[in-house]
GROMACS .gro file of C-alpha atoms in nm:
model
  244
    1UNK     CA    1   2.600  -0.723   0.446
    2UNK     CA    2   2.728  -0.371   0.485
    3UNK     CA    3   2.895  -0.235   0.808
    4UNK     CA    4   2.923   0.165   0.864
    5UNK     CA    5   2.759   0.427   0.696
    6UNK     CA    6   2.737   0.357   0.315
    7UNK     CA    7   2.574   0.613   0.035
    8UNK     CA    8   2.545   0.451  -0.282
    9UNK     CA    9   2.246   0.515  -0.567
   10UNK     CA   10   1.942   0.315  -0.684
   11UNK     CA   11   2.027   0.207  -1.008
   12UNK     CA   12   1.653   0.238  -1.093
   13UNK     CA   13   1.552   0.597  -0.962
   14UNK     CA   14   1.957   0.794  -0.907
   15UNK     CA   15   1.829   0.862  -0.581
   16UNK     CA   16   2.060   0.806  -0.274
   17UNK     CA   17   2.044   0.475  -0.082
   18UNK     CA   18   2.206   0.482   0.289
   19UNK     CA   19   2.260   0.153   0.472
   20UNK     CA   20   2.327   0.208   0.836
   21UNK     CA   21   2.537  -0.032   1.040
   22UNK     CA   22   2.850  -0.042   1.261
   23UNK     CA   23   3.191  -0.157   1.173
   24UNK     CA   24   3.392  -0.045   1.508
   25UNK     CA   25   3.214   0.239   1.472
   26UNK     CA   26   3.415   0.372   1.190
   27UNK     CA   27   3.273   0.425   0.825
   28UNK     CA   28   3.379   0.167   0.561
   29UNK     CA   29   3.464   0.231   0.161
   30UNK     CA   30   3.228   0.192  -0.069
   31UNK     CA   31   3.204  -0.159  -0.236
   32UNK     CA   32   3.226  -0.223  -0.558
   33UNK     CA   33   2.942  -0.478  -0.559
   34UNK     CA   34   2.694  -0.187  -0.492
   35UNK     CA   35   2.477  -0.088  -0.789
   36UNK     CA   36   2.587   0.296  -0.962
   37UNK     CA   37   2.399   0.586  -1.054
   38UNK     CA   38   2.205   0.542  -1.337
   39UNK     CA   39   1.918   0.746  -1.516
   40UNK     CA   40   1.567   0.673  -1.415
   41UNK     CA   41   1.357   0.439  -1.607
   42UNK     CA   42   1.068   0.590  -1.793
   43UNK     CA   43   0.718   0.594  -1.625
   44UNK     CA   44   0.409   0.477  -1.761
   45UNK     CA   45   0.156   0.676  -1.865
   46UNK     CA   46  -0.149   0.616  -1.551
   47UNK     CA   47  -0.408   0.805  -1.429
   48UNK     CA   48  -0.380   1.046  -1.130
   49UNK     CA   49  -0.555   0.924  -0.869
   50UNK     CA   50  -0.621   1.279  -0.589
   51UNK     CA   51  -0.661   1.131  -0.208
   52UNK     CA   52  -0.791   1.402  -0.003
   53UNK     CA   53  -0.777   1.433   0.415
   54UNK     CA   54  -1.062   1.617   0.604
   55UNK     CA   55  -0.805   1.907   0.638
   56UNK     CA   56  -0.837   1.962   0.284
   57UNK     CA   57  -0.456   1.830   0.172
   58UNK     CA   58  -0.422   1.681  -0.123
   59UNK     CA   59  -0.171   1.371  -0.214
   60UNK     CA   60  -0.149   1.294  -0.581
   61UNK     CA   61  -0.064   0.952  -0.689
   62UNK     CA   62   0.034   0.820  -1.026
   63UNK     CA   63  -0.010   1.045  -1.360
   64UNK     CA   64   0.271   1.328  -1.375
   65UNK     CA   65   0.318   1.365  -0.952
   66UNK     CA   66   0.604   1.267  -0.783
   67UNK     CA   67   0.642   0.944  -0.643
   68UNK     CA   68   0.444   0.907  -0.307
   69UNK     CA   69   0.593   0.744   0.016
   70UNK     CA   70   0.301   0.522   0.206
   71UNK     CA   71   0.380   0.351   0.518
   72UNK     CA   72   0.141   0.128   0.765
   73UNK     CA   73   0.075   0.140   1.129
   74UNK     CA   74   0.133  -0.181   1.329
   75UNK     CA   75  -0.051  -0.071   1.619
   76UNK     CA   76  -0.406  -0.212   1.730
   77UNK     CA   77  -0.625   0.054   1.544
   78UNK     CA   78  -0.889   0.009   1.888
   79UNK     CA   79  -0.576   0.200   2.064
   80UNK     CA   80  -0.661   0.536   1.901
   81UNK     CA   81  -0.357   0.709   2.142
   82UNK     CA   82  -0.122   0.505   2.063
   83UNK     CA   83  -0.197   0.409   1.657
   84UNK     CA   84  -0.260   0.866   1.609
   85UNK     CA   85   0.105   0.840   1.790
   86UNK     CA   86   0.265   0.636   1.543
   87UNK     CA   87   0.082   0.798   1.224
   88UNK     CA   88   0.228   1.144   1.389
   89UNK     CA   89   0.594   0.977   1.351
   90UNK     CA   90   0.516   0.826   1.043
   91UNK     CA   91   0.453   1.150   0.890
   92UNK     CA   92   0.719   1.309   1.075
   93UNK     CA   93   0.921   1.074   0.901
   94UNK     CA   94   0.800   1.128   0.568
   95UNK     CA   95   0.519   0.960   0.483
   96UNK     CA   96   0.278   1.097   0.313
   97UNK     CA   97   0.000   0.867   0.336
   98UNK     CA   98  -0.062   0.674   0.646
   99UNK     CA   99  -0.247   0.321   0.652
  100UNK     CA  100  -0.436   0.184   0.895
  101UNK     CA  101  -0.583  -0.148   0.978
  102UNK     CA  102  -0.945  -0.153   0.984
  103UNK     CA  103  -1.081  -0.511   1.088
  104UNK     CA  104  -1.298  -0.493   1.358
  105UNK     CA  105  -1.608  -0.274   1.486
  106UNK     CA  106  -1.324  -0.152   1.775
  107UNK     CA  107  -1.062  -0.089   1.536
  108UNK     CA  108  -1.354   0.102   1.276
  109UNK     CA  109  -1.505   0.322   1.608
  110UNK     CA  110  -1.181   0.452   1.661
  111UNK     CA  111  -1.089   0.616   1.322
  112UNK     CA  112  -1.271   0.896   1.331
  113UNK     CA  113  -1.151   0.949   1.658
  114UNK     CA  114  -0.797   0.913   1.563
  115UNK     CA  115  -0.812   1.141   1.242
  116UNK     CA  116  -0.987   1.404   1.526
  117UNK     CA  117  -0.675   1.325   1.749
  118UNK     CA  118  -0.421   1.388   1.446
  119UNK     CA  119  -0.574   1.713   1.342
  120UNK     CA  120  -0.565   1.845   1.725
  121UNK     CA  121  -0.156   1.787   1.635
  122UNK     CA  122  -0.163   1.917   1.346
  123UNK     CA  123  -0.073   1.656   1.137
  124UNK     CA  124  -0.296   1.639   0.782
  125UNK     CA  125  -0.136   1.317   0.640
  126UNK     CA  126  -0.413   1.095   0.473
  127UNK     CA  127  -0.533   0.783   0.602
  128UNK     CA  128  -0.608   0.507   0.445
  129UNK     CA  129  -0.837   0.168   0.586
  130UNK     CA  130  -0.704  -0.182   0.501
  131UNK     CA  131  -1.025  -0.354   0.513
  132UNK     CA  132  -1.024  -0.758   0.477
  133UNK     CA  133  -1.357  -0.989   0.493
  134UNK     CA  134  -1.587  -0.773   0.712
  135UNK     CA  135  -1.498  -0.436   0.516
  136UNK     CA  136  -1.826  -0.388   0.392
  137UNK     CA  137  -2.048  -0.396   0.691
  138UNK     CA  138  -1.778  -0.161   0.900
  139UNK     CA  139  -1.797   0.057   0.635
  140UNK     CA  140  -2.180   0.105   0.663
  141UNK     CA  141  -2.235   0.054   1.022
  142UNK     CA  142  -1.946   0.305   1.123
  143UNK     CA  143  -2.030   0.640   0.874
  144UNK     CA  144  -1.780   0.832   1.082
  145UNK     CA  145  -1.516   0.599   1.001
  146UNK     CA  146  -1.623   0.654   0.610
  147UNK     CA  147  -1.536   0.988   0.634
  148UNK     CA  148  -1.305   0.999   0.799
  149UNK     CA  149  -1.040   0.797   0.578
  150UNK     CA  150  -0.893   0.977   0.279
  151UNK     CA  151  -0.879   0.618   0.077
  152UNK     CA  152  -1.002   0.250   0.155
  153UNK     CA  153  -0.816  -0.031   0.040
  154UNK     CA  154  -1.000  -0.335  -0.116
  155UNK     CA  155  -0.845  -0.709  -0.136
  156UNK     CA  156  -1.129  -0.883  -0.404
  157UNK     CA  157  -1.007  -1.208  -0.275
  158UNK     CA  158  -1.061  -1.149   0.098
  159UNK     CA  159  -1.425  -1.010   0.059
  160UNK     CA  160  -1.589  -1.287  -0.001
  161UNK     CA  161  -1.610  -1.585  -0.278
  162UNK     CA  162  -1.923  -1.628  -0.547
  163UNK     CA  163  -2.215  -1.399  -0.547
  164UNK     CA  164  -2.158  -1.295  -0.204
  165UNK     CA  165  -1.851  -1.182  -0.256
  166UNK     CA  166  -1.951  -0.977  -0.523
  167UNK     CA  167  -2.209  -0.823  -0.305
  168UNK     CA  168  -1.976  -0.736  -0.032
  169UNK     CA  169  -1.767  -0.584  -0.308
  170UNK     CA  170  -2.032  -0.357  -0.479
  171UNK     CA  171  -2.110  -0.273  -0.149
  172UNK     CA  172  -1.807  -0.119  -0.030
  173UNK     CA  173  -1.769   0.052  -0.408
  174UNK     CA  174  -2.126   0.181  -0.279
  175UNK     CA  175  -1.954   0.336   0.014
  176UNK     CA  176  -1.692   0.529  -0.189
  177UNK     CA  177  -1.886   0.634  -0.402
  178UNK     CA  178  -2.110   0.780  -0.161
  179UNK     CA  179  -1.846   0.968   0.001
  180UNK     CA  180  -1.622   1.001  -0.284
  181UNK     CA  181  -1.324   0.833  -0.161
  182UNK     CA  182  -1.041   0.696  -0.399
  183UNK     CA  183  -1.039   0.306  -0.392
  184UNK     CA  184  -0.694   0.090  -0.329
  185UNK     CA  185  -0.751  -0.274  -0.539
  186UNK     CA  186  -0.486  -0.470  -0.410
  187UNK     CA  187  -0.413  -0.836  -0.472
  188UNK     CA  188  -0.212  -1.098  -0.389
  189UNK     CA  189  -0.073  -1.460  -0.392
  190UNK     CA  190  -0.265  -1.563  -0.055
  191UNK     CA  191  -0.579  -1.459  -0.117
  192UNK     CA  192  -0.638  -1.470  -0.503
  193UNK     CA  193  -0.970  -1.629  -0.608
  194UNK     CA  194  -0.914  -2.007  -0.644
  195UNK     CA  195  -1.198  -2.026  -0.842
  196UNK     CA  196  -1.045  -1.805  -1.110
  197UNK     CA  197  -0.663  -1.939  -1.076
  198UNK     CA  198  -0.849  -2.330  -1.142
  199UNK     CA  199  -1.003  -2.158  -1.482
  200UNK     CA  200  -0.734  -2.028  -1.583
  201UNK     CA  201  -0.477  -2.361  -1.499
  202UNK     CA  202  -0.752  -2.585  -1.723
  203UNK     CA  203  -0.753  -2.310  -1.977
  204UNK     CA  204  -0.382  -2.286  -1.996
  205UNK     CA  205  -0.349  -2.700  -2.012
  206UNK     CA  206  -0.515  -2.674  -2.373
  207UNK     CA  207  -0.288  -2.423  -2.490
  208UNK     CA  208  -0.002  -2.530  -2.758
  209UNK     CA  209   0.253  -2.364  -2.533
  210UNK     CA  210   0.146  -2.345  -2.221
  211UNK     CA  211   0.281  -2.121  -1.941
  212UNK     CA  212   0.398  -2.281  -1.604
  213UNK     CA  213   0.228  -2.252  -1.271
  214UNK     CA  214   0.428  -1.906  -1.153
  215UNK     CA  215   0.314  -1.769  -1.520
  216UNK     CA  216  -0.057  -1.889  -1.464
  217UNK     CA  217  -0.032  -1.739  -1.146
  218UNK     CA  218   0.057  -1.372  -1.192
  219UNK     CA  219  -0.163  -1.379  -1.511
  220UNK     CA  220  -0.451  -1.436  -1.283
  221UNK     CA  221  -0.302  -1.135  -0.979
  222UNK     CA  222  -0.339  -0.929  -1.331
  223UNK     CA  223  -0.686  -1.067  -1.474
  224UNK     CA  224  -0.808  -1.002  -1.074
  225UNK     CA  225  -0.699  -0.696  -1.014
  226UNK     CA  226  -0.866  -0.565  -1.367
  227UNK     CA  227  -1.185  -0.712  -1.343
  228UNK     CA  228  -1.221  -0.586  -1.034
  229UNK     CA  229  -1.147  -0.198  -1.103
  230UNK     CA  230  -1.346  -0.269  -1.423
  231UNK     CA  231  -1.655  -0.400  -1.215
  232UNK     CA  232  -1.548  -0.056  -0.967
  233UNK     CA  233  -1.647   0.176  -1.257
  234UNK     CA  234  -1.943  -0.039  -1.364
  235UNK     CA  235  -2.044   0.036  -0.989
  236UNK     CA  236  -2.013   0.406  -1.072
  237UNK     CA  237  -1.631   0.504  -0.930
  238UNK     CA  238  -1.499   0.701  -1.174
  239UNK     CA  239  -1.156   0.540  -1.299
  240UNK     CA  240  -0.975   0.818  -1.161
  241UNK     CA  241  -1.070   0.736  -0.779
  242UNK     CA  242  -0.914   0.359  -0.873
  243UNK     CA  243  -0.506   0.277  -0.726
  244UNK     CA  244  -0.431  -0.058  -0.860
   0.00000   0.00000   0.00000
């Protein structure tokens, strides 16, 4: 807990780290607890990943570009005012991609709508759609809403378990491929594929030194997230439109 106005570095990247607070109102010496500068840790070699807005800016992600800042909206997307409002601050702020939640046939009429809204301000920050278990038929049934987002972002656990799953997956790959937009696999703990985590728990019982259940778990967030960008390019999206 830090009162005052404190400037201290991220021992990771050297960059500056300022934690606002109050302590009467008058700033407070640095602690010694806080981490020091120190030189950033190599990056691994990825590919760069271009996402492109309608206005024609580009935002390059991974590879040799600078780190990117993302942020997310927490606005009801089917309020296209007030959601191109808070993407205008966002950006204003300095994000430079802007996510948006995309989970409803409301919400997925009122992207393009909101990118048209955004441009009228002059603001060209990419959005992105955070689609969840009906991704693939807003995508289709709302073509404006295709275009108009810069990148979609794809949960393989939330679209769908089995063969219809992987329908509802190829289909949205479909999509972006179609309209060349960049691809977002993102998983997690909450939605991983039970089916695959039970696998790999019976697999893991027969080993000589098995792992234990945290291990199992983020072995299968990795398997998940691979397979998936691996059956992206099968699709036909070229592994530089893939952000795992």
């Amino acid at each position: 807990m830090c009162g005052g106005t404190l400037s201290t570095a991220d021992a990771r990247s050297g960059r500056a780290v300022v934690c606002i607070g109050s302590l009467m109102n008058r700033p407070v010496e640095l602690p010694n607890c806080l981490p020091q500068a120190a030189q950033s840790a190599p990056r691994r070699v990825t590919r760069q990943v271009s996402v492109c807005a309608i206005s024609g800016r580009v935002v390059r992600i991974g590879g040799a570009a600078p780190v990117v800042v993302q942020s997310m909206t927490n606005t009801d997307t089917a309020d296209a005012i007030a959601t191109a409002i808070q993407v205008k601050q966002l950006a204003q702020a300095g994000s430079e991609i802007v996510r948006i939640t995309v989970n409803s046939a409301e919400a997925a009429a009122e992207v393009a709508p909101i990118r048209e809204q955004l441009d009228k301000m002059g603001i060209d920050v990419p959005l992105v759609g955070d689609f969840h278990y009906n991704g693939h038929k807003l995508l289709t049934q709302f073509p404006a809403c295709a275009q108009a987002l810069a990148k979609y972002r794809i949960n393989p656990g939330n679209v769908g378990r089995g063969a219809k799953g992987g329908d509802n997956f190829a289909q949205m790959i479909e999509v972006a491929c179609r309209y060349r937009k960049p691809v977002r696999i993102g998983v997690n703990w909450g939605s991983l594929d039970q089916e695959l985590l039970a696998k790999m728990m019976d697999e893991n019982a027969q080993r000589t030194d098995p792992l234990d259940a945290k291990g199992v778990l983020r072995e299968a967030l990795v398997q998940s997230a691979i397979a998936s960008a691996e059956r992206a390019e099968a699709l036909g999206l070229a592994g530089d439109m893939i952000c795992l």
